[in-house]
Coordinates of C-alpha atoms in Angstrom, one line a residue:
Chain A
X1 CA 175.3 55.4 -49.9
X2 CA 176.6 57.9 -52.4
X3 CA 180.2 59.2 -52.4
X4 CA 179.0 62.6 -51.3
X5 CA 177.2 61.1 -48.3
X6 CA 180.4 59.3 -47.2
X7 CA 182.6 62.3 -47.6
X8 CA 181.1 64.6 -45.1
X9 CA 182.9 66.8 -42.7
X10 CA 181.6 65.1 -39.7
X11 CA 182.6 61.6 -40.8
X12 CA 186.0 62.6 -42.0
X13 CA 188.9 61.0 -40.1
X14 CA 191.4 62.2 -42.7
X15 CA 191.4 65.0 -45.1
X16 CA 193.5 65.8 -48.1
X17 CA 195.4 69.1 -47.7
X18 CA 193.8 71.8 -49.8
X19 CA 197.1 72.6 -51.6
X20 CA 197.1 69.1 -53.0
X21 CA 194.7 69.4 -56.0
X22 CA 192.6 66.7 -57.6
X23 CA 194.8 66.0 -60.6
X24 CA 195.5 62.3 -61.0
X25 CA 199.1 61.6 -60.2
X26 CA 201.3 59.8 -62.7
X27 CA 203.2 57.8 -60.1
X28 CA 203.4 54.0 -60.1
X29 CA 201.6 52.0 -57.4
X30 CA 203.9 51.7 -54.4
X31 CA 206.0 54.8 -55.2
X32 CA 207.0 57.2 -52.4
X33 CA 206.5 60.4 -54.3
X34 CA 202.7 60.7 -53.7
X35 CA 203.1 60.6 -49.9
X36 CA 205.9 63.0 -49.8
X37 CA 204.0 65.5 -52.0
X38 CA 201.2 65.3 -49.5
X39 CA 203.5 66.0 -46.6
X40 CA 204.9 69.1 -48.4
X41 CA 201.3 70.3 -49.0
X42 CA 200.4 69.7 -45.3
X43 CA 203.4 71.4 -43.9
X44 CA 203.1 74.5 -46.2
X45 CA 199.5 74.7 -45.3
X46 CA 200.1 74.4 -41.5
X47 CA 202.8 77.1 -41.7
X48 CA 200.4 79.4 -43.6
X49 CA 202.9 79.8 -46.3
X50 CA 200.9 79.0 -49.4
X51 CA 201.3 82.5 -50.7
X52 CA 205.0 82.6 -50.0
X53 CA 206.0 79.2 -51.1
X54 CA 208.0 78.7 -54.4
X55 CA 209.0 75.2 -55.3
X56 CA 211.5 74.1 -57.9
X57 CA 210.9 70.8 -59.7
X58 CA 213.6 68.5 -61.1
X59 CA 214.1 66.4 -64.2
X60 CA 213.0 62.9 -63.2
X61 CA 209.8 61.4 -62.0
X62 CA 209.2 64.4 -59.7
X63 CA 209.2 66.8 -62.7
X64 CA 205.4 67.2 -62.6
X65 CA 205.1 68.0 -58.9
X66 CA 203.8 71.4 -60.0
X67 CA 200.7 69.7 -61.5
X68 CA 199.7 68.4 -58.0
X69 CA 200.6 71.2 -55.6
X70 CA 198.8 74.5 -56.0
X71 CA 201.7 76.8 -55.3
X72 CA 204.1 78.8 -57.6
X73 CA 206.7 76.6 -59.2
X74 CA 209.6 76.6 -61.5
X75 CA 210.8 73.6 -63.5
X76 CA 214.6 73.4 -63.6
X77 CA 217.0 71.8 -66.0
X78 CA 218.4 68.4 -64.9
X79 CA 220.3 68.9 -61.6
X80 CA 220.1 72.7 -61.6
X81 CA 217.2 73.1 -59.1
X82 CA 219.5 74.3 -56.3
X83 CA 220.8 77.1 -58.6
X84 CA 217.3 78.2 -59.4
X85 CA 216.4 78.1 -55.8
X86 CA 219.4 80.2 -55.0
X87 CA 218.3 82.8 -57.6
X88 CA 214.8 82.8 -56.2
X89 CA 215.7 83.0 -52.5
X90 CA 218.3 85.7 -53.1
X91 CA 215.8 88.1 -54.8
X92 CA 212.9 87.0 -52.5
X93 CA 214.4 86.3 -49.1
X94 CA 211.0 86.2 -47.3
X95 CA 209.7 83.3 -49.5
X96 CA 209.7 79.6 -48.5
X97 CA 211.9 78.2 -51.3
X98 CA 212.5 74.4 -51.8
X99 CA 213.7 72.0 -54.4
X100 CA 212.3 68.6 -55.0
X101 CA 215.0 66.3 -56.6
X102 CA 215.7 62.6 -57.1
X103 CA 219.1 61.0 -56.7
X104 CA 220.2 61.2 -60.3
X105 CA 219.2 64.9 -60.3
X106 CA 220.7 66.0 -57.0
X107 CA 223.6 63.7 -56.5
X108 CA 224.5 62.9 -60.2
X109 CA 224.2 65.6 -62.7
X110 CA 223.5 68.3 -60.2
X111 CA 226.1 67.3 -57.5
X112 CA 228.0 70.5 -57.9
X113 CA 224.9 72.8 -57.7
X114 CA 223.7 70.8 -54.7
X115 CA 226.9 71.0 -52.7
X116 CA 227.5 74.7 -53.4
X117 CA 224.0 75.9 -52.7
X118 CA 224.0 73.9 -49.4
X119 CA 227.5 75.2 -48.5
X120 CA 226.6 78.9 -49.2
X121 CA 224.0 78.4 -46.5
X122 CA 221.1 79.5 -48.8
X123 CA 217.9 79.6 -46.9
X124 CA 216.4 76.8 -48.9
X125 CA 215.4 73.2 -48.3
X126 CA 216.5 70.5 -50.7
X127 CA 214.0 67.6 -50.6
X128 CA 216.0 64.7 -51.9
X129 CA 214.3 61.5 -52.9
X130 CA 216.7 58.6 -52.9
X131 CA 215.4 55.5 -54.5
X132 CA 218.8 54.3 -55.7
X133 CA 217.7 54.3 -59.4
X134 CA 216.8 56.5 -62.4
X135 CA 213.0 55.9 -62.3
X136 CA 211.8 58.1 -65.1
X137 CA 214.2 56.8 -67.8
X138 CA 213.4 53.2 -66.9
X139 CA 215.6 52.0 -64.1
X140 CA 219.2 52.8 -64.8
X141 CA 222.0 52.9 -62.2
X142 CA 222.2 56.1 -60.2
X143 CA 225.0 57.4 -57.9
X144 CA 223.0 56.0 -55.0
X145 CA 222.6 52.5 -56.4
X146 CA 223.7 49.9 -53.8
X147 CA 226.6 47.6 -54.4
X148 CA 225.4 44.5 -56.2
X149 CA 222.1 46.1 -57.1
X150 CA 220.8 45.1 -60.5
X151 CA 219.7 47.9 -62.8
X152 CA 219.2 48.4 -66.5
X153 CA 222.8 49.7 -66.8
X154 CA 224.3 47.4 -64.2
X155 CA 222.6 44.2 -65.3
X156 CA 225.1 42.0 -63.4
X157 CA 224.9 44.2 -60.3
X158 CA 226.8 47.3 -59.3
X159 CA 230.5 46.5 -59.1
X160 CA 233.0 48.8 -57.5
X161 CA 235.7 48.2 -60.1
X162 CA 233.4 49.3 -62.9
X163 CA 230.9 51.6 -61.3
X164 CA 232.5 53.0 -58.2
X165 CA 230.6 53.3 -54.9
X166 CA 227.2 54.7 -53.8
X167 CA 227.4 58.3 -52.8
X168 CA 226.4 59.3 -49.3
X169 CA 225.2 62.7 -50.2
X170 CA 223.5 63.5 -46.9
X171 CA 226.7 62.6 -44.9
X172 CA 228.7 64.9 -47.1
X173 CA 226.1 67.7 -46.7
X174 CA 226.2 67.3 -42.9
X175 CA 230.0 68.1 -43.1
X176 CA 229.4 71.5 -44.9
X177 CA 229.6 74.7 -42.8
X178 CA 226.6 76.1 -44.7
X179 CA 224.0 73.4 -43.7
X180 CA 221.8 73.9 -40.7
X181 CA 219.7 70.7 -40.8
X182 CA 220.4 67.5 -42.6
X183 CA 218.1 64.5 -42.0
X184 CA 217.3 61.2 -43.6
X185 CA 213.7 60.0 -43.5
X186 CA 211.3 57.6 -45.2
X187 CA 207.5 57.1 -45.7
X188 CA 206.9 53.4 -45.7
X189 CA 204.8 53.3 -42.5
X190 CA 202.5 55.6 -40.6
X191 CA 205.1 56.0 -37.9
X192 CA 207.8 56.9 -40.5
X193 CA 205.4 59.3 -42.2
X194 CA 204.7 61.2 -39.0
X195 CA 208.4 61.4 -38.2
X196 CA 209.2 62.6 -41.7
X197 CA 206.6 65.3 -41.6
X198 CA 208.1 66.7 -38.4
X199 CA 211.5 66.7 -40.0
X200 CA 210.2 68.4 -43.1
X201 CA 208.5 71.1 -41.1
X202 CA 211.6 71.7 -39.1
X203 CA 213.6 72.1 -42.3
X204 CA 211.1 74.6 -43.7
X205 CA 211.1 76.6 -40.5
X206 CA 214.9 76.6 -40.2
X207 CA 215.1 77.7 -43.9
X208 CA 213.1 80.8 -43.0
X209 CA 215.3 81.8 -40.1
X210 CA 218.6 82.6 -41.9
X211 CA 220.4 79.8 -40.1
X212 CA 221.6 77.9 -43.2
X213 CA 220.5 75.4 -45.8
X214 CA 218.5 72.2 -45.1
X215 CA 218.6 68.8 -46.8
X216 CA 215.8 66.4 -46.2
X217 CA 216.6 63.0 -47.7
X218 CA 213.7 60.6 -48.2
X219 CA 214.9 57.0 -48.8
X220 CA 212.1 55.9 -51.1
X221 CA 210.9 53.0 -53.2
X222 CA 210.8 52.5 -57.0
X223 CA 208.8 49.3 -57.3
X224 CA 208.7 49.6 -61.1
X225 CA 212.4 50.3 -61.4
X226 CA 213.3 47.7 -58.9
X227 CA 210.9 45.2 -60.5
X228 CA 209.2 44.4 -57.2
X229 CA 205.7 44.5 -55.8
X230 CA 205.1 47.5 -53.6
X231 CA 205.2 45.2 -50.6
X232 CA 208.5 43.7 -51.6
X233 CA 209.9 47.1 -52.4
X234 CA 209.2 48.4 -48.9
X235 CA 210.8 45.2 -47.5
X236 CA 213.9 45.6 -49.7
X237 CA 214.2 49.2 -48.8
X238 CA 213.9 48.5 -45.1
X239 CA 216.4 45.6 -45.2
X240 CA 218.9 46.8 -47.7
X241 CA 218.7 50.6 -48.1
X242 CA 218.4 51.6 -44.5
X243 CA 221.6 49.6 -43.8
X244 CA 223.6 51.8 -46.2
X245 CA 221.6 54.9 -45.7
X246 CA 220.7 54.9 -42.0
X247 CA 217.7 57.1 -41.0
X248 CA 217.8 60.0 -38.6
X249 CA 219.2 63.5 -38.2
X250 CA 222.7 63.9 -39.4
X251 CA 223.0 67.5 -38.4
X252 CA 220.8 69.9 -36.4
X253 CA 222.3 73.2 -35.4
X254 CA 219.2 74.1 -33.4
X255 CA 220.2 71.3 -30.9
X256 CA 223.6 73.0 -30.4
X257 CA 221.8 76.3 -29.8
X258 CA 219.8 74.7 -26.9
X259 CA 222.7 73.0 -25.1
Chain B
X1 CA 222.9 109.2 -57.8
X2 CA 222.7 111.9 -60.4
X3 CA 223.8 111.7 -64.1
X4 CA 227.5 111.4 -64.2
X5 CA 230.4 111.3 -66.8
X6 CA 233.2 108.9 -66.0
X7 CA 236.2 107.3 -67.7
X8 CA 235.5 103.6 -67.6
X9 CA 236.3 100.2 -69.2
X10 CA 233.3 98.7 -71.0
X11 CA 233.2 95.9 -68.4
X12 CA 233.1 98.5 -65.6
X13 CA 230.4 100.6 -67.3
X14 CA 228.1 97.6 -67.5
X15 CA 228.1 97.2 -63.7
X16 CA 227.5 101.0 -63.1
X17 CA 224.7 101.1 -65.7
X18 CA 223.1 98.0 -64.3
X19 CA 222.9 99.4 -60.7
X20 CA 221.6 102.7 -62.0
X21 CA 218.8 101.2 -64.1
X22 CA 217.4 99.3 -61.2
X23 CA 218.7 95.8 -61.9
X24 CA 217.8 93.3 -59.2
X25 CA 220.5 90.7 -59.4
X26 CA 223.8 89.8 -61.0
X27 CA 225.1 86.2 -61.0
X28 CA 228.5 85.5 -62.5
X29 CA 231.7 83.5 -62.6
X30 CA 235.2 85.0 -63.2
X31 CA 236.6 84.6 -66.7
X32 CA 238.9 86.7 -68.8
X33 CA 238.4 89.2 -70.5
X34 CA 235.3 90.2 -68.5
X35 CA 236.1 89.7 -64.8
X36 CA 235.9 93.4 -64.2
X37 CA 232.1 93.2 -64.4
X38 CA 231.9 91.1 -61.2
X39 CA 234.8 92.9 -59.6
X40 CA 233.1 96.3 -60.2
X41 CA 229.9 95.1 -58.7
X42 CA 231.8 93.7 -55.6
X43 CA 233.5 97.1 -55.2
X44 CA 230.3 99.1 -55.6
X45 CA 228.4 97.0 -53.1
X46 CA 224.9 97.8 -54.5
X47 CA 223.2 95.5 -51.9
X48 CA 223.9 98.3 -49.5
X49 CA 222.3 101.0 -51.6
X50 CA 219.7 99.8 -54.1
X51 CA 219.4 96.3 -52.6
X52 CA 220.6 94.6 -55.7
X53 CA 221.9 91.1 -55.3
X54 CA 225.4 90.2 -56.5
X55 CA 226.6 86.7 -56.2
X56 CA 229.6 84.8 -57.5
X57 CA 228.4 81.4 -58.5
X58 CA 230.3 78.1 -58.6
X59 CA 230.2 77.9 -62.4
X60 CA 228.6 79.5 -65.4
X61 CA 226.1 76.6 -65.4
X62 CA 225.0 77.7 -61.9
X63 CA 225.0 81.4 -62.8
X64 CA 222.7 81.0 -65.8
X65 CA 220.3 78.8 -63.7
X66 CA 220.3 81.3 -60.9
X67 CA 219.3 83.8 -63.6
X68 CA 216.5 81.5 -64.6
X69 CA 215.3 81.3 -61.0
X70 CA 215.4 85.0 -60.2
X71 CA 214.2 86.0 -63.7
X72 CA 211.3 83.6 -63.3
X73 CA 210.3 85.7 -60.3
X74 CA 209.9 88.7 -62.6
X75 CA 213.2 90.3 -61.4
X76 CA 215.6 92.2 -63.6
X77 CA 218.6 89.9 -63.7
X78 CA 221.8 89.6 -65.6
X79 CA 225.0 87.7 -66.0
X80 CA 228.2 88.1 -68.0
X81 CA 230.9 85.8 -69.2
X82 CA 233.2 85.2 -72.1
X83 CA 232.9 82.7 -75.0
X84 CA 233.9 79.5 -73.2
X85 CA 231.5 80.3 -70.3
X86 CA 228.7 81.3 -72.6
X87 CA 229.0 77.9 -74.3
X88 CA 228.3 76.4 -70.8
X89 CA 225.3 78.6 -70.4
X90 CA 223.5 77.5 -73.5
X91 CA 221.5 74.9 -71.6
X92 CA 220.0 77.6 -69.4
X93 CA 219.5 80.0 -72.2
X94 CA 217.5 77.4 -74.1
X95 CA 215.4 76.7 -71.0
X96 CA 214.8 80.5 -70.5
X97 CA 213.7 80.9 -74.2
X98 CA 211.3 77.9 -73.8
X99 CA 209.9 79.1 -70.4
X100 CA 209.9 82.8 -71.6
X101 CA 212.1 84.1 -68.8
X102 CA 213.5 87.6 -69.4
X103 CA 217.2 88.0 -68.6
X104 CA 220.3 89.8 -69.9
X105 CA 223.4 87.8 -70.8
X106 CA 226.6 89.6 -71.7
X107 CA 229.3 87.8 -73.8
X108 CA 232.6 89.6 -73.9
X109 CA 234.0 87.4 -76.6
X110 CA 237.5 85.9 -76.7
X111 CA 239.1 83.6 -79.3
X112 CA 238.3 79.9 -79.6
X113 CA 237.6 77.2 -80.3
X114 CA 237.9 75.4 -76.9
X115 CA 239.9 77.3 -74.3
X116 CA 241.3 79.3 -77.3
X117 CA 242.8 82.5 -76.1
X118 CA 242.0 85.4 -73.8
X119 CA 242.3 88.0 -76.7
X120 CA 239.3 89.6 -78.4
X121 CA 237.3 87.8 -81.1
X122 CA 233.8 87.8 -82.7
X123 CA 233.7 84.1 -83.3
X124 CA 230.5 83.5 -81.3
X125 CA 228.4 85.3 -83.9
X126 CA 226.9 82.1 -85.1
X127 CA 226.2 80.8 -81.6
X128 CA 224.5 84.0 -80.6
X129 CA 222.4 84.5 -83.7
X130 CA 221.2 80.9 -84.1
X131 CA 219.8 80.5 -80.6
X132 CA 222.9 78.7 -79.4
X133 CA 221.2 75.8 -77.5
X134 CA 218.8 73.0 -78.4
X135 CA 215.4 73.7 -79.9
X136 CA 213.8 76.2 -82.2
X137 CA 214.4 79.6 -80.6
X138 CA 216.0 83.0 -81.1
X139 CA 217.5 85.4 -78.7
X140 CA 217.8 89.2 -79.3
X141 CA 221.4 90.0 -79.9
X142 CA 222.7 93.5 -79.2
X143 CA 226.3 94.4 -80.5
X144 CA 227.8 97.5 -78.8
X145 CA 230.8 99.2 -80.4
X146 CA 231.7 101.6 -77.6
X147 CA 231.9 101.8 -73.8
X148 CA 228.9 104.1 -73.9
X149 CA 226.9 101.4 -75.8
X150 CA 227.9 98.7 -73.4
X151 CA 226.4 100.9 -70.7
X152 CA 223.3 101.9 -72.7
X153 CA 222.5 98.4 -73.9
X154 CA 222.1 97.1 -70.3
X155 CA 219.0 99.2 -70.0
X156 CA 217.9 98.5 -73.6
X157 CA 218.5 94.8 -73.1
X158 CA 216.3 94.7 -70.0
X159 CA 213.6 96.7 -71.8
X160 CA 213.5 94.2 -74.7
X161 CA 213.8 91.2 -72.4
X162 CA 210.7 92.1 -70.5
X163 CA 208.8 93.4 -73.5
X164 CA 209.1 90.1 -75.3
X165 CA 209.8 87.8 -72.3
X166 CA 213.0 86.5 -73.8
X167 CA 216.7 86.2 -72.9
X168 CA 218.7 89.0 -74.5
X169 CA 222.4 88.7 -75.4
X170 CA 224.8 91.6 -75.5
X171 CA 227.5 90.4 -77.8
X172 CA 230.5 92.5 -76.9
X173 CA 234.2 91.5 -77.3
X174 CA 237.5 91.8 -75.5
X175 CA 238.3 95.1 -77.2
X176 CA 235.1 96.9 -76.1
X177 CA 235.1 95.3 -72.7
X178 CA 238.7 96.3 -71.9
X179 CA 239.1 99.7 -73.5
X180 CA 238.5 102.9 -71.5
X181 CA 236.3 105.7 -72.8
X182 CA 234.3 108.5 -71.5
X183 CA 230.8 107.3 -70.6
X184 CA 227.7 109.2 -69.5
X185 CA 225.8 107.3 -66.8
X186 CA 222.2 108.0 -66.2
X187 CA 220.7 108.9 -62.9
X188 CA 219.7 106.2 -60.4
X189 CA 216.3 104.6 -61.1
X190 CA 214.4 102.7 -58.4
X191 CA 214.1 98.9 -58.5
X192 CA 210.5 97.6 -58.8
X193 CA 208.9 96.4 -55.6
X194 CA 207.4 92.9 -55.3
X195 CA 203.9 94.4 -55.5
X196 CA 204.8 96.2 -58.7
X197 CA 206.3 93.1 -60.2
X198 CA 203.2 91.0 -59.3
X199 CA 201.0 93.6 -61.0
X200 CA 203.2 94.3 -64.1
X201 CA 204.2 90.7 -64.7
X202 CA 201.3 88.4 -63.9
X203 CA 203.2 85.4 -65.1
X204 CA 206.0 85.7 -62.4
X205 CA 206.4 82.9 -59.9
X206 CA 206.7 85.4 -57.1
X207 CA 204.4 83.6 -54.6
X208 CA 200.8 82.8 -55.3
X209 CA 198.3 85.5 -54.4
X210 CA 194.8 84.2 -53.5
X211 CA 193.3 85.8 -56.6
X212 CA 195.2 83.8 -59.2
X213 CA 196.1 80.2 -60.1
X214 CA 199.7 79.1 -59.3
X215 CA 202.3 80.3 -61.8
X216 CA 204.6 77.7 -63.2
X217 CA 207.7 78.6 -65.1
X218 CA 208.5 75.7 -67.3
X219 CA 209.7 74.7 -70.8
X220 CA 208.2 71.2 -70.5
X221 CA 205.1 69.8 -72.1
X222 CA 204.8 66.1 -73.0
X223 CA 201.7 66.5 -75.2
X224 CA 203.0 67.2 -78.7
X225 CA 199.9 69.1 -79.8
X226 CA 200.3 71.6 -76.9
X227 CA 204.1 71.8 -77.4
X228 CA 203.6 72.6 -81.1
X229 CA 201.2 75.4 -80.1
X230 CA 203.8 76.7 -77.7
X231 CA 206.4 76.6 -80.4
X232 CA 204.2 78.4 -82.8
X233 CA 203.6 81.1 -80.2
X234 CA 207.4 81.5 -79.8
X235 CA 207.8 81.7 -83.6
X236 CA 205.1 84.4 -83.8
X237 CA 206.9 86.3 -81.1
X238 CA 210.2 86.1 -83.1
X239 CA 208.4 87.4 -86.2
X240 CA 207.1 90.3 -84.2
X241 CA 210.6 91.0 -82.9
X242 CA 212.0 90.8 -86.4
X243 CA 209.5 93.4 -87.6
X244 CA 209.9 95.8 -84.7
X245 CA 213.4 95.6 -83.3
X246 CA 215.9 95.8 -86.1
X247 CA 218.6 98.3 -85.3
X248 CA 221.5 99.4 -87.4
X249 CA 223.6 102.5 -88.1
X250 CA 224.7 103.9 -91.5
X251 CA 227.8 106.1 -91.8
X252 CA 230.5 107.0 -94.3
X253 CA 229.9 108.0 -97.9
X254 CA 226.5 108.9 -99.1
X255 CA 227.5 108.1 -102.7
X256 CA 229.4 104.9 -102.1
X257 CA 231.2 102.7 -104.5
X258 CA 231.7 99.9 -101.9
X259 CA 230.2 99.2 -98.5
X260 CA 231.5 97.6 -95.4
X261 CA 229.2 95.7 -93.1
X262 CA 230.7 95.2 -89.6
X263 CA 229.6 95.1 -86.0
X264 CA 231.2 95.8 -82.6
X265 CA 234.9 96.5 -82.5
X266 CA 235.3 95.5 -86.2
X267 CA 232.9 98.4 -87.0
X268 CA 234.9 100.7 -84.9
X269 CA 238.0 99.9 -86.8
X270 CA 236.1 100.1 -90.1
X271 CA 235.2 103.7 -89.4
X272 CA 238.9 104.4 -89.8
X273 CA 239.0 102.4 -93.0
X274 CA 236.2 104.6 -94.5
X275 CA 238.4 107.7 -93.8
X276 CA 241.6 106.0 -95.2
X277 CA 239.7 105.0 -98.4
X278 CA 238.2 108.4 -98.9
X279 CA 241.8 109.9 -98.7
X280 CA 242.6 107.6 -101.6
X281 CA 239.5 108.6 -103.5
X282 CA 237.4 105.5 -102.8
X283 CA 233.9 106.2 -101.5
X284 CA 232.9 103.7 -98.9
X285 CA 229.7 103.4 -96.8
X286 CA 229.6 101.6 -93.4
X287 CA 226.6 99.7 -92.3
X288 CA 226.8 98.6 -88.7
X289 CA 224.2 96.1 -87.5
X290 CA 223.4 97.0 -83.9
X291 CA 221.0 94.0 -83.5
X292 CA 222.6 90.9 -84.9
X293 CA 219.3 89.1 -84.4
X294 CA 217.0 90.4 -85.8
X295 CA 219.5 91.1 -88.6
X296 CA 219.1 94.2 -90.8
X297 CA 218.5 92.1 -93.9
X298 CA 216.2 94.5 -95.7
X299 CA 218.6 97.5 -95.3
X300 CA 221.6 95.4 -96.6
X301 CA 219.4 94.3 -99.6
X302 CA 218.8 97.9 -100.3
X303 CA 222.4 98.9 -99.9
X304 CA 223.3 96.2 -102.4
X305 CA 221.5 98.2 -105.1
X306 CA 223.8 101.2 -104.6
X307 CA 227.3 99.6 -104.4
X308 CA 229.5 97.4 -106.5
X309 CA 230.5 95.1 -103.7
X310 CA 230.3 94.6 -99.9
X311 CA 233.1 93.6 -97.6
X312 CA 232.2 92.2 -94.2
X313 CA 234.8 92.8 -91.6
X314 CA 234.6 90.4 -88.7
X315 CA 237.1 89.2 -86.1
X316 CA 236.4 85.6 -87.1
X317 CA 236.7 83.2 -90.1
X318 CA 233.5 84.6 -91.7
X319 CA 230.2 84.1 -90.0
X320 CA 228.0 87.2 -90.5
X321 CA 229.1 87.1 -94.2
X322 CA 226.6 84.4 -94.8
X323 CA 223.7 86.6 -93.5
X324 CA 224.9 89.4 -95.7
X325 CA 225.1 87.1 -98.7
X326 CA 221.6 85.9 -97.9
X327 CA 220.4 89.5 -97.9
X328 CA 222.3 90.4 -101.1
X329 CA 221.0 87.3 -103.0
X330 CA 223.9 87.1 -105.3
X331 CA 223.4 90.5 -107.0
X332 CA 226.9 91.8 -106.1
X333 CA 230.1 90.2 -104.7
X334 CA 230.2 89.9 -101.0
X335 CA 233.7 89.2 -99.5
X336 CA 234.9 88.6 -95.9
X337 CA 238.0 89.9 -94.2
X338 CA 238.9 88.8 -90.7
X339 CA 241.7 87.8 -88.4
X340 CA 241.6 84.8 -86.1
X341 CA 243.0 83.6 -82.8
X342 CA 242.6 86.8 -80.9
X343 CA 244.3 89.1 -83.5
X344 CA 242.4 92.3 -84.2
X345 CA 242.8 93.5 -87.9
X346 CA 244.4 96.8 -88.6
X347 CA 242.7 99.5 -90.8
X348 CA 245.5 99.1 -93.4
X349 CA 244.9 95.4 -94.0
X350 CA 241.2 96.0 -94.2
X351 CA 241.8 98.7 -96.8
X352 CA 243.9 96.3 -98.8
X353 CA 241.1 93.8 -98.8
X354 CA 238.7 96.5 -99.9
X355 CA 240.9 97.6 -102.8
X356 CA 241.1 94.0 -104.0
X357 CA 237.3 94.2 -104.6
X358 CA 237.8 97.0 -107.0
X359 CA 240.2 95.0 -109.2
X360 CA 238.6 93.5 -112.3

C-alpha cells in the first residue's frame, strides 16, 4: 500500500487542520507546543476566521509559530507581544488577535505588558505556555520554576531565599477587572486536549465580543529542558506542576451573565 | 475641517496635524517636556471624528511596541516622548527597522544623561543619527526649527516612513515643543480604509486574504546567508534614502567669511547671530540641516570651499560637529559651541565664539 492509498478521504479518521502547513516543526519530542499549535489552527478554522486572525509570536521556543500556521503574524520583541496585540486590535477591532508566549516571555520580561494589556480589557487572547523553564536558551530557571526544581541556573534547586517564589500569573490575571476569561489547561491526554480546545475556542469567541481580555494558560512539558523522557515529563507535570498550578477556569464572566 | 491658522505650542501642533493628515493611531506615555501631545489628543477626541485611536500606554516600552503592532498592519501610527523615554524605545525602533515597519517617533529632547533635566537639549543627536538600538540600521531624522515645521513634519514623516518602510524620527527639543507660534494647519484628509491599505501595502499583516500567502512581520532569521541578504537590502535602501532625501536650508550672507551649521532651536538662535554679526561687519552664512540623517555632507563640503571656518552650534557637548568635520575633511577649522544641562545659549555668547574663529 502506498502512502497516497492510505491517506484517502474515506479512510481518514483524523485530519490535520488546513491552516497547519506541512513545514517540519522544530520542537523536541514530547513538547506541548505542536499540539497547542494544532488546536489554534483547528479553532480558527472552525470559527471561519482565517482571514481575520492575526497572531503575535514571542521570543522563546514558540517564536517560529508563524512558520507552521498559515495566517498573518507579527514577531514581537521578548515579552512585548501583548503590546503589539494591543496595537493591532486597537486599529483593527474586528480581527481575531492573539499572542502566543512562554513563561519567561509573558511572566518574566513581559510581565508588565501582560498585566496592563489584560487589565485594559483588550479584546485579545494571551495563550500562555507554562513549562516552568526557559526552553529555547537551554533550560534556565523561569518565573514559573517550581520550588526545588533543578535548572541550568538553579543547579541545586530553586530556593526561596535566593530565587523567590513561582509566579501564579493566571491567578493574578483572574483578579484584574479587565479580564473576561482566565483558564488553565494542558494537553497531555486526549481528554485534556479536548477540554483545552473548548477553552481556547471560548477565549477566542469572548475576545471578539468586547467583553474583556482572555488568558489561556497551558501547563506544558519541556522534556529536553527538564532532562526527562516524554513519558516521564508528562508524569512529572501531572504530579508536580498541577499541584502548584491547578487546572480549570479561574474566571469566566459569561457564567455570571447566565446566573 | 478646513485649513486653519492657530496659535499653538509645537507639542499641540503635532496632535492637530496628525489628526488632519489622517493618522490612524497615537500611543504614548507622559513625560516632560512633551506631555501636551497626548493631552491635546485627549482633548480633541479624534476617535469621535476621524476614528483615530489614542491610547496612553503603561510605559514607553509598551508604546513603541504598540506602534510596531499597529504599524505592521499598514496603519499610520505615531508616538512621542522625550530623551529618557526615547532611550527606552530603542529596542522597538531597532525591531521596526529590521522588520521594515513604518512609524513616526517624535523626540522632544531634554537634557541628560540619565534623568538629567526637563529643560531643552539636543544631546540625543548621536542616538538619533546612529540608529540608536542594536544592529546595522538607520532611521530618517527630521529636525524642525519652528512650530509650523513640527506640524508639517508629521505629514512628511509619514510620507517618508511609508515610502521607505522605515521608522522616522522627528528630533525636536524642549524649546520648539513648548514655544507658541502661529501655525497653518491643513484641511482634514481621510484615513485609509482597510481595503485601501491591503491594496497599497501588500506586506501589511492586516488579515490574510485568500489570494495571498500569510504576511509575517518579523526581524528574525536564523540562517546567516538569508540574514545577510536582508541586511544588504536594508543598506541598499539607506543608500537610496541618502541619495534622495537630504534636506537643508541656507540663509544669511551670500558672500560669507564664516558659516554656522546648526539645527532645530540652535538654528533658530543662530539666525539672530547672523544678524548681530552683520551689524559688526562679519558676513556669516547659516546652513541648517533639516534631515540629520541623511546628513547634508556634500553641501557642507561645498560650503567649506567658500568660508574660512565653520562653527557648529548645538545644545550639547559637540555631537554634530563630528559629522561636519567629516564633511569638511580638515580643509578649514571646524569648532563647536554649545551649552549643557538644559541651558540654551544666547546669541551674544555664540557671537563671541564666532569672533574667536577670526582671531589669528
